């Protein structure tokens, strides 16, 4: 005998049991709506007795809003992006929205991923550590779906962006190492086409150029990973005149470099080689590292992102927001 699926209670039944209107039931489950605590309590008690759960999909057909925000993260191995995911989820849930996570692999397929995102009728798209074409950006805008890039911007693509000031951060990182007596420098970088790398490097070289011959700066690709930073540091230190100061363009690469210096080469940090990173991930503050770094303003970026996807601002002219860099000095750099 085939078991019948139990029927689900609807808002009409909840309204009847609570002795309220259907509109009151809707308001009771809509974050931020105007309803008295007493009336809301009656609705929630009736819903509990009937095992009622609001149908957001049905509601979206009426409001034309799903309250779903798509988040595209291309690299979950970096703790910074896990932090962005956690903070975005927390803040969006507080305003009644949910995250739908997409993680396209490698550097390819971002446009295809974006095409799939649009099939879910999301209210907005947030992009971190990924990129899209101008064609796909226009497709989103034509559908009135706002797009915000977090942590970077896409030159020539008309979407909102919010990020830390990379040039300012690069300037402060280089200035700290110079003030500590740095004479020879190495940089562990990531893909050269990332605007984050470009901006940070521009700030670093502008400051170093005031004190040293920047043509002598040794640059190695750390692939944006701990292992890549470890190997890049070994290549840099194997050069005829190894640096006394290292800049990791992300904390995760700087941590790998620090371990290579201490555990494989037997060097002291910061006495033999000072090192600084970017992002201020949680691991950087741990006692085994105490890495000096330029903080990525995650909370401020997410706050601005939420403003940019709001109903009032979402389809305005694209905004490009840069948040000033904050230097965090710990024990991996020399005292000044």
mmCIF file of C-alpha atoms in Angstrom:
data_model
loop_
_atom_site.group_PDB
_atom_site.id
_atom_site.type_symbol
_atom_site.label_atom_id
_atom_site.label_comp_id
_atom_site.label_asym_id
_atom_site.label_seq_id
_atom_site.Cartn_x
_atom_site.Cartn_y
_atom_site.Cartn_z
ATOM 1 C CA UNK A 1 0.000 0.000 0.000
ATOM 2 C CA UNK A 2 1.418 3.321 -1.066
ATOM 3 C CA UNK A 3 1.915 5.745 1.785
ATOM 4 C CA UNK A 4 0.271 9.098 1.240
ATOM 5 C CA UNK A 5 2.342 12.211 1.757
ATOM 6 C CA UNK A 6 0.864 14.307 4.601
ATOM 7 C CA UNK A 7 -0.658 17.595 3.555
ATOM 8 C CA UNK A 8 1.032 20.808 4.627
ATOM 9 C CA UNK A 9 -0.738 23.510 6.542
ATOM 10 C CA UNK A 10 -1.162 26.788 4.684
ATOM 11 C CA UNK A 11 -1.350 30.408 5.761
ATOM 12 C CA UNK A 12 -5.157 30.414 5.592
ATOM 13 C CA UNK A 13 -5.351 27.675 8.230
ATOM 14 C CA UNK A 14 -2.841 29.498 10.438
ATOM 15 C CA UNK A 15 -4.851 32.717 10.134
ATOM 16 C CA UNK A 16 -8.068 30.895 11.029
ATOM 17 C CA UNK A 17 -6.548 29.247 14.126
ATOM 18 C CA UNK A 18 -4.851 32.443 15.294
ATOM 19 C CA UNK A 19 -7.932 34.568 14.596
ATOM 20 C CA UNK A 20 -6.031 37.005 12.404
ATOM 21 C CA UNK A 21 -5.935 38.004 8.766
ATOM 22 C CA UNK A 22 -3.787 36.235 6.163
ATOM 23 C CA UNK A 23 -1.846 39.485 5.795
ATOM 24 C CA UNK A 24 -0.979 39.327 9.502
ATOM 25 C CA UNK A 25 0.433 35.824 9.014
ATOM 26 C CA UNK A 26 2.597 37.106 6.179
ATOM 27 C CA UNK A 27 3.839 40.039 8.271
ATOM 28 C CA UNK A 28 4.634 37.768 11.213
ATOM 29 C CA UNK A 29 7.137 35.842 9.122
ATOM 30 C CA UNK A 30 8.603 38.802 7.190
ATOM 31 C CA UNK A 31 11.724 40.268 8.863
ATOM 32 C CA UNK A 32 11.356 43.941 9.679
ATOM 33 C CA UNK A 33 7.621 44.158 8.969
ATOM 34 C CA UNK A 34 5.270 46.103 11.257
ATOM 35 C CA UNK A 35 3.311 43.803 13.565
ATOM 36 C CA UNK A 36 2.736 43.955 17.303
ATOM 37 C CA UNK A 37 4.587 41.415 19.476
ATOM 38 C CA UNK A 38 1.260 40.102 20.810
ATOM 39 C CA UNK A 39 -0.163 39.479 17.345
ATOM 40 C CA UNK A 40 3.086 37.911 16.138
ATOM 41 C CA UNK A 41 3.081 35.584 19.153
ATOM 42 C CA UNK A 42 -0.467 34.384 18.323
ATOM 43 C CA UNK A 43 0.553 33.659 14.732
ATOM 44 C CA UNK A 44 3.720 31.783 15.718
ATOM 45 C CA UNK A 45 1.815 29.698 18.283
ATOM 46 C CA UNK A 46 -0.781 28.732 15.678
ATOM 47 C CA UNK A 47 2.016 27.918 13.201
ATOM 48 C CA UNK A 48 3.726 25.713 15.779
ATOM 49 C CA UNK A 49 0.509 23.789 16.478
ATOM 50 C CA UNK A 50 -0.074 23.223 12.758
ATOM 51 C CA UNK A 51 3.592 22.543 11.919
ATOM 52 C CA UNK A 52 3.365 25.401 9.443
ATOM 53 C CA UNK A 53 6.465 26.672 7.620
ATOM 54 C CA UNK A 54 6.228 29.708 5.292
ATOM 55 C CA UNK A 55 6.659 28.957 1.594
ATOM 56 C CA UNK A 56 9.230 31.485 0.445
ATOM 57 C CA UNK A 57 9.096 30.229 -3.131
ATOM 58 C CA UNK A 58 5.373 30.920 -3.326
ATOM 59 C CA UNK A 59 5.895 34.314 -1.725
ATOM 60 C CA UNK A 60 8.547 35.178 -4.291
ATOM 61 C CA UNK A 61 5.994 34.778 -7.098
ATOM 62 C CA UNK A 62 4.029 37.618 -5.539
ATOM 63 C CA UNK A 63 6.837 39.890 -4.325
ATOM 64 C CA UNK A 64 9.216 39.102 -7.240
ATOM 65 C CA UNK A 65 11.939 38.705 -4.607
ATOM 66 C CA UNK A 66 13.443 35.395 -3.497
ATOM 67 C CA UNK A 67 15.542 36.892 -0.656
ATOM 68 C CA UNK A 68 18.407 34.761 -1.998
ATOM 69 C CA UNK A 69 21.828 36.301 -2.595
ATOM 70 C CA UNK A 70 24.296 34.301 -4.683
ATOM 71 C CA UNK A 71 27.913 34.326 -3.494
ATOM 72 C CA UNK A 72 30.615 33.231 -5.949
ATOM 73 C CA UNK A 73 33.846 32.112 -4.272
ATOM 74 C CA UNK A 74 36.510 30.568 -6.465
ATOM 75 C CA UNK A 75 38.991 29.559 -3.752
ATOM 76 C CA UNK A 76 37.799 28.120 -0.437
ATOM 77 C CA UNK A 77 41.332 27.003 0.520
ATOM 78 C CA UNK A 78 42.206 30.557 1.584
ATOM 79 C CA UNK A 79 40.951 31.239 5.143
ATOM 80 C CA UNK A 80 40.108 34.796 4.110
ATOM 81 C CA UNK A 81 37.300 33.573 1.852
ATOM 82 C CA UNK A 82 35.937 31.311 4.569
ATOM 83 C CA UNK A 83 35.809 34.442 6.737
ATOM 84 C CA UNK A 84 34.000 36.362 3.999
ATOM 85 C CA UNK A 85 31.470 33.527 3.668
ATOM 86 C CA UNK A 86 30.829 33.409 7.416
ATOM 87 C CA UNK A 87 30.471 37.174 7.779
ATOM 88 C CA UNK A 88 28.263 37.529 4.689
ATOM 89 C CA UNK A 89 26.002 34.691 5.846
ATOM 90 C CA UNK A 90 25.623 36.195 9.306
ATOM 91 C CA UNK A 91 24.882 39.712 8.106
ATOM 92 C CA UNK A 92 22.521 38.671 5.307
ATOM 93 C CA UNK A 93 20.530 36.365 7.583
ATOM 94 C CA UNK A 94 20.090 39.313 9.956
ATOM 95 C CA UNK A 95 18.240 41.175 7.190
ATOM 96 C CA UNK A 96 16.148 38.174 6.144
ATOM 97 C CA UNK A 97 18.261 36.948 3.216
ATOM 98 C CA UNK A 98 19.969 33.629 2.537
ATOM 99 C CA UNK A 99 23.198 32.813 0.697
ATOM 100 C CA UNK A 100 23.397 30.438 -2.238
ATOM 101 C CA UNK A 101 27.076 29.490 -2.614
ATOM 102 C CA UNK A 102 28.780 28.787 -5.949
ATOM 103 C CA UNK A 103 32.437 27.705 -6.188
ATOM 104 C CA UNK A 104 33.631 27.458 -9.803
ATOM 105 C CA UNK A 105 36.931 25.598 -9.974
ATOM 106 C CA UNK A 106 40.148 27.123 -11.219
ATOM 107 C CA UNK A 107 40.177 30.312 -13.251
ATOM 108 C CA UNK A 108 37.703 29.139 -15.865
ATOM 109 C CA UNK A 109 33.972 28.930 -16.208
ATOM 110 C CA UNK A 110 32.988 32.013 -14.236
ATOM 111 C CA UNK A 111 30.561 33.203 -16.916
ATOM 112 C CA UNK A 112 29.002 29.733 -17.127
ATOM 113 C CA UNK A 113 28.636 29.721 -13.355
ATOM 114 C CA UNK A 114 26.988 33.124 -13.488
ATOM 115 C CA UNK A 115 24.535 31.836 -16.092
ATOM 116 C CA UNK A 116 23.524 29.071 -13.659
ATOM 117 C CA UNK A 117 23.176 31.593 -10.854
ATOM 118 C CA UNK A 118 20.661 33.610 -12.858
ATOM 119 C CA UNK A 119 18.505 30.503 -13.272
ATOM 120 C CA UNK A 120 17.818 30.629 -9.522
ATOM 121 C CA UNK A 121 16.204 34.086 -9.778
ATOM 122 C CA UNK A 122 18.476 35.497 -7.083
ATOM 123 C CA UNK A 123 18.005 39.027 -5.810
ATOM 124 C CA UNK A 124 21.708 39.914 -6.043
ATOM 125 C CA UNK A 125 25.112 38.444 -6.890
ATOM 126 C CA UNK A 126 28.250 38.912 -4.793
ATOM 127 C CA UNK A 127 31.582 37.934 -6.330
ATOM 128 C CA UNK A 128 34.795 37.329 -4.366
ATOM 129 C CA UNK A 129 37.988 35.895 -5.851
ATOM 130 C CA UNK A 130 36.396 35.490 -9.254
ATOM 131 C CA UNK A 131 35.717 37.536 -12.355
ATOM 132 C CA UNK A 132 33.039 37.976 -14.987
ATOM 133 C CA UNK A 133 32.885 39.438 -18.472
ATOM 134 C CA UNK A 134 31.272 42.713 -19.433
ATOM 135 C CA UNK A 135 28.690 40.724 -21.418
ATOM 136 C CA UNK A 136 27.556 38.795 -18.347
ATOM 137 C CA UNK A 137 27.532 41.947 -16.244
ATOM 138 C CA UNK A 138 25.174 43.547 -18.775
ATOM 139 C CA UNK A 139 22.960 40.452 -18.709
ATOM 140 C CA UNK A 140 22.646 40.763 -14.938
ATOM 141 C CA UNK A 141 21.849 44.458 -15.119
ATOM 142 C CA UNK A 142 19.265 43.877 -17.863
ATOM 143 C CA UNK A 143 17.518 41.518 -15.450
ATOM 144 C CA UNK A 144 17.734 44.085 -12.643
ATOM 145 C CA UNK A 145 20.086 41.851 -10.653
ATOM 146 C CA UNK A 146 22.743 43.956 -8.873
ATOM 147 C CA UNK A 147 26.316 42.640 -8.850
ATOM 148 C CA UNK A 148 28.920 43.522 -6.216
ATOM 149 C CA UNK A 149 32.556 42.434 -6.253
ATOM 150 C CA UNK A 150 34.086 42.109 -2.781
ATOM 151 C CA UNK A 151 37.820 42.392 -2.202
ATOM 152 C CA UNK A 152 38.617 43.472 -5.760
ATOM 153 C CA UNK A 153 37.269 45.400 -8.717
ATOM 154 C CA UNK A 154 36.949 44.518 -12.379
ATOM 155 C CA UNK A 155 38.221 47.340 -14.621
ATOM 156 C CA UNK A 156 35.839 48.071 -17.477
ATOM 157 C CA UNK A 157 32.993 46.032 -15.962
ATOM 158 C CA UNK A 158 30.105 48.203 -14.764
ATOM 159 C CA UNK A 159 29.338 46.588 -11.413
ATOM 160 C CA UNK A 160 29.627 47.762 -7.813
ATOM 161 C CA UNK A 161 32.918 47.029 -6.045
ATOM 162 C CA UNK A 162 34.109 47.310 -2.457
ATOM 163 C CA UNK A 163 37.636 46.500 -1.325
ATOM 164 C CA UNK A 164 40.494 47.525 0.884
ATOM 165 C CA UNK A 165 42.814 50.187 -0.508
ATOM 166 C CA UNK A 166 45.573 48.006 -1.979
ATOM 167 C CA UNK A 167 47.960 50.834 -2.813
ATOM 168 C CA UNK A 168 47.640 52.257 0.682
ATOM 169 C CA UNK A 169 48.248 48.805 2.127
ATOM 170 C CA UNK A 170 51.305 48.227 -0.040
ATOM 171 C CA UNK A 171 52.709 51.590 0.983
ATOM 172 C CA UNK A 172 52.268 50.850 4.691
ATOM 173 C CA UNK A 173 53.766 47.356 4.414
ATOM 174 C CA UNK A 174 56.884 48.602 2.629
ATOM 175 C CA UNK A 175 57.229 51.600 4.963
ATOM 176 C CA UNK A 176 57.229 49.344 8.038
ATOM 177 C CA UNK A 177 59.971 47.117 6.641
ATOM 178 C CA UNK A 178 62.087 50.099 5.576
ATOM 179 C CA UNK A 179 61.694 51.703 8.999
ATOM 180 C CA UNK A 180 62.945 48.457 10.538
ATOM 181 C CA UNK A 181 66.164 48.668 8.535
ATOM 182 C CA UNK A 182 65.227 46.601 5.484
ATOM 183 C CA UNK A 183 67.716 46.903 2.616
ATOM 184 C CA UNK A 184 67.057 43.934 0.306
ATOM 185 C CA UNK A 185 63.501 42.873 -0.507
ATOM 186 C CA UNK A 186 61.629 39.895 -1.847
ATOM 187 C CA UNK A 187 57.960 39.708 -2.780
ATOM 188 C CA UNK A 188 55.828 36.579 -2.923
ATOM 189 C CA UNK A 189 52.977 37.411 -5.240
ATOM 190 C CA UNK A 190 49.965 35.810 -6.938
ATOM 191 C CA UNK A 191 48.590 35.844 -10.491
ATOM 192 C CA UNK A 192 49.789 39.058 -12.192
ATOM 193 C CA UNK A 193 46.365 39.856 -13.680
ATOM 194 C CA UNK A 194 44.572 40.093 -10.316
ATOM 195 C CA UNK A 195 43.800 43.723 -9.537
ATOM 196 C CA UNK A 196 44.474 42.984 -5.861
ATOM 197 C CA UNK A 197 48.055 41.995 -6.670
ATOM 198 C CA UNK A 198 48.512 44.899 -9.081
ATOM 199 C CA UNK A 199 47.360 47.518 -6.572
ATOM 200 C CA UNK A 200 49.308 46.142 -3.620
ATOM 201 C CA UNK A 201 52.455 45.857 -5.708
ATOM 202 C CA UNK A 202 52.058 49.432 -6.970
ATOM 203 C CA UNK A 203 51.954 50.741 -3.397
ATOM 204 C CA UNK A 204 54.954 48.637 -2.382
ATOM 205 C CA UNK A 205 57.141 49.749 -5.292
ATOM 206 C CA UNK A 206 56.180 53.409 -4.930
ATOM 207 C CA UNK A 207 57.376 53.394 -1.313
ATOM 208 C CA UNK A 208 60.470 51.225 -1.895
ATOM 209 C CA UNK A 209 61.454 53.413 -4.826
ATOM 210 C CA UNK A 210 62.041 56.280 -2.406
ATOM 211 C CA UNK A 211 64.780 54.341 -0.602
ATOM 212 C CA UNK A 212 66.259 51.541 -2.739
ATOM 213 C CA UNK A 213 66.821 50.370 -6.294
ATOM 214 C CA UNK A 214 63.593 48.485 -6.962
ATOM 215 C CA UNK A 215 65.252 46.676 -9.848
ATOM 216 C CA UNK A 216 66.938 44.509 -7.214
ATOM 217 C CA UNK A 217 63.631 43.343 -5.675
ATOM 218 C CA UNK A 218 63.190 39.572 -6.117
ATOM 219 C CA UNK A 219 59.679 38.469 -7.093
ATOM 220 C CA UNK A 220 58.351 34.898 -7.026
ATOM 221 C CA UNK A 221 54.854 33.497 -7.566
ATOM 222 C CA UNK A 222 53.411 31.819 -4.477
ATOM 223 C CA UNK A 223 50.244 30.597 -6.215
ATOM 224 C CA UNK A 224 48.112 32.117 -3.406
ATOM 225 C CA UNK A 225 48.690 29.006 -1.252
ATOM 226 C CA UNK A 226 50.663 28.060 1.880
ATOM 227 C CA UNK A 227 52.687 25.492 -0.074
ATOM 228 C CA UNK A 228 53.335 27.998 -2.850
ATOM 229 C CA UNK A 229 54.567 30.572 -0.354
ATOM 230 C CA UNK A 230 56.851 27.988 1.243
ATOM 231 C CA UNK A 231 58.470 27.055 -2.073
ATOM 232 C CA UNK A 232 58.664 30.679 -3.263
ATOM 233 C CA UNK A 233 60.537 31.665 -0.106
ATOM 234 C CA UNK A 234 63.097 28.904 -0.691
ATOM 235 C CA UNK A 235 63.668 30.097 -4.279
ATOM 236 C CA UNK A 236 64.066 33.701 -3.150
ATOM 237 C CA UNK A 237 66.513 32.856 -0.375
ATOM 238 C CA UNK A 238 68.604 30.722 -2.758
ATOM 239 C CA UNK A 239 69.599 33.797 -4.803
ATOM 240 C CA UNK A 240 73.179 35.177 -4.527
ATOM 241 C CA UNK A 241 72.109 38.130 -2.352
ATOM 242 C CA UNK A 242 69.004 36.955 -0.468
ATOM 243 C CA UNK A 243 66.715 39.598 0.996
ATOM 244 C CA UNK A 244 66.496 40.648 4.622
ATOM 245 C CA UNK A 245 62.802 41.505 4.204
ATOM 246 C CA UNK A 246 59.925 39.562 2.629
ATOM 247 C CA UNK A 247 56.418 40.672 1.662
ATOM 248 C CA UNK A 248 53.770 38.024 1.200
ATOM 249 C CA UNK A 249 50.910 39.438 -0.879
ATOM 250 C CA UNK A 250 48.546 37.273 1.166
ATOM 251 C CA UNK A 251 48.899 36.013 4.734
ATOM 252 C CA UNK A 252 48.573 32.387 3.732
ATOM 253 C CA UNK A 253 51.639 32.706 1.468
ATOM 254 C CA UNK A 254 53.502 34.680 4.145
ATOM 255 C CA UNK A 255 52.860 31.921 6.710
ATOM 256 C CA UNK A 256 54.259 29.332 4.317
ATOM 257 C CA UNK A 257 57.297 31.540 3.744
ATOM 258 C CA UNK A 258 57.826 32.004 7.475
ATOM 259 C CA UNK A 259 57.841 28.262 8.077
ATOM 260 C CA UNK A 260 60.319 27.755 5.231
ATOM 261 C CA UNK A 261 62.654 30.390 6.692
ATOM 262 C CA UNK A 262 62.553 29.006 10.219
ATOM 263 C CA UNK A 263 62.228 25.264 9.803
ATOM 264 C CA UNK A 264 64.054 24.535 6.552
ATOM 265 C CA UNK A 265 66.680 27.287 6.424
ATOM 266 C CA UNK A 266 67.176 27.804 10.155
ATOM 267 C CA UNK A 267 66.746 31.580 9.908
ATOM 268 C CA UNK A 268 65.357 33.819 12.617
ATOM 269 C CA UNK A 269 62.256 35.952 12.061
ATOM 270 C CA UNK A 270 62.557 38.940 12.201
ATOM 271 C CA UNK A 271 66.249 39.162 13.141
ATOM 272 C CA UNK A 272 67.533 37.561 9.924
ATOM 273 C CA UNK A 273 64.498 38.120 7.715
ATOM 274 C CA UNK A 274 61.508 40.297 8.540
ATOM 275 C CA UNK A 275 58.193 39.336 6.939
ATOM 276 C CA UNK A 276 54.771 40.912 6.524
ATOM 277 C CA UNK A 277 51.561 39.708 4.871
ATOM 278 C CA UNK A 278 48.159 40.927 3.775
ATOM 279 C CA UNK A 279 44.655 39.990 5.019
ATOM 280 C CA UNK A 280 44.993 39.424 8.809
ATOM 281 C CA UNK A 281 43.513 35.929 8.767
ATOM 282 C CA UNK A 282 42.965 34.310 12.174
ATOM 283 C CA UNK A 283 46.069 32.097 11.873
ATOM 284 C CA UNK A 284 48.310 35.160 11.583
ATOM 285 C CA UNK A 285 47.623 36.175 15.187
ATOM 286 C CA UNK A 286 48.501 32.742 16.604
ATOM 287 C CA UNK A 287 51.476 32.582 18.951
ATOM 288 C CA UNK A 288 53.479 30.388 16.559
ATOM 289 C CA UNK A 289 53.373 33.102 13.872
ATOM 290 C CA UNK A 290 52.492 36.568 15.221
ATOM 291 C CA UNK A 291 52.618 37.831 11.641
ATOM 292 C CA UNK A 292 52.563 41.561 10.959
ATOM 293 C CA UNK A 293 49.986 42.212 8.271
ATOM 294 C CA UNK A 294 47.690 44.611 6.447
ATOM 295 C CA UNK A 295 44.142 43.835 7.538
ATOM 296 C CA UNK A 296 41.499 43.139 4.907
ATOM 297 C CA UNK A 297 38.417 44.977 6.246
ATOM 298 C CA UNK A 298 35.976 42.071 5.930
ATOM 299 C CA UNK A 299 33.251 43.440 8.188
ATOM 300 C CA UNK A 300 33.303 46.872 6.565
ATOM 301 C CA UNK A 301 33.247 45.337 3.069
ATOM 302 C CA UNK A 302 30.233 43.169 3.888
ATOM 303 C CA UNK A 303 28.445 46.150 5.441
ATOM 304 C CA UNK A 304 28.956 48.155 2.245
ATOM 305 C CA UNK A 305 27.945 45.143 0.134
ATOM 306 C CA UNK A 306 24.611 44.879 1.932
ATOM 307 C CA UNK A 307 23.990 48.573 1.311
ATOM 308 C CA UNK A 308 24.833 48.199 -2.375
ATOM 309 C CA UNK A 309 22.374 45.337 -2.932
ATOM 310 C CA UNK A 310 19.556 47.090 -1.095
ATOM 311 C CA UNK A 311 16.419 48.014 -3.003
ATOM 312 C CA UNK A 312 17.240 51.724 -2.939
ATOM 313 C CA UNK A 313 20.849 51.533 -4.119
ATOM 314 C CA UNK A 314 21.144 48.335 -6.103
ATOM 315 C CA UNK A 315 20.593 49.692 -9.612
ATOM 316 C CA UNK A 316 22.287 53.056 -9.125
ATOM 317 C CA UNK A 317 25.398 53.999 -11.074
ATOM 318 C CA UNK A 318 28.173 51.560 -10.084
ATOM 319 C CA UNK A 319 30.076 52.569 -6.966
ATOM 320 C CA UNK A 320 33.761 51.825 -6.418
ATOM 321 C CA UNK A 321 34.484 51.882 -2.692
ATOM 322 C CA UNK A 322 37.993 51.672 -1.220
ATOM 323 C CA UNK A 323 38.421 51.276 2.530
ATOM 324 C CA UNK A 324 41.686 52.643 4.005
ATOM 325 C CA UNK A 325 44.308 50.050 4.928
ATOM 326 C CA UNK A 326 45.006 49.156 8.545
ATOM 327 C CA UNK A 327 48.495 48.079 9.571
ATOM 328 C CA UNK A 328 48.676 45.352 12.235
ATOM 329 C CA UNK A 329 52.171 45.195 13.767
ATOM 330 C CA UNK A 330 53.196 41.935 15.442
ATOM 331 C CA UNK A 331 56.537 40.233 16.060
ATOM 332 C CA UNK A 332 57.465 39.111 12.521
ATOM 333 C CA UNK A 333 58.830 42.579 11.674
ATOM 334 C CA UNK A 334 61.673 44.478 13.337
ATOM 335 C CA UNK A 335 60.917 47.056 16.003
ATOM 336 C CA UNK A 336 61.108 50.690 14.940
#
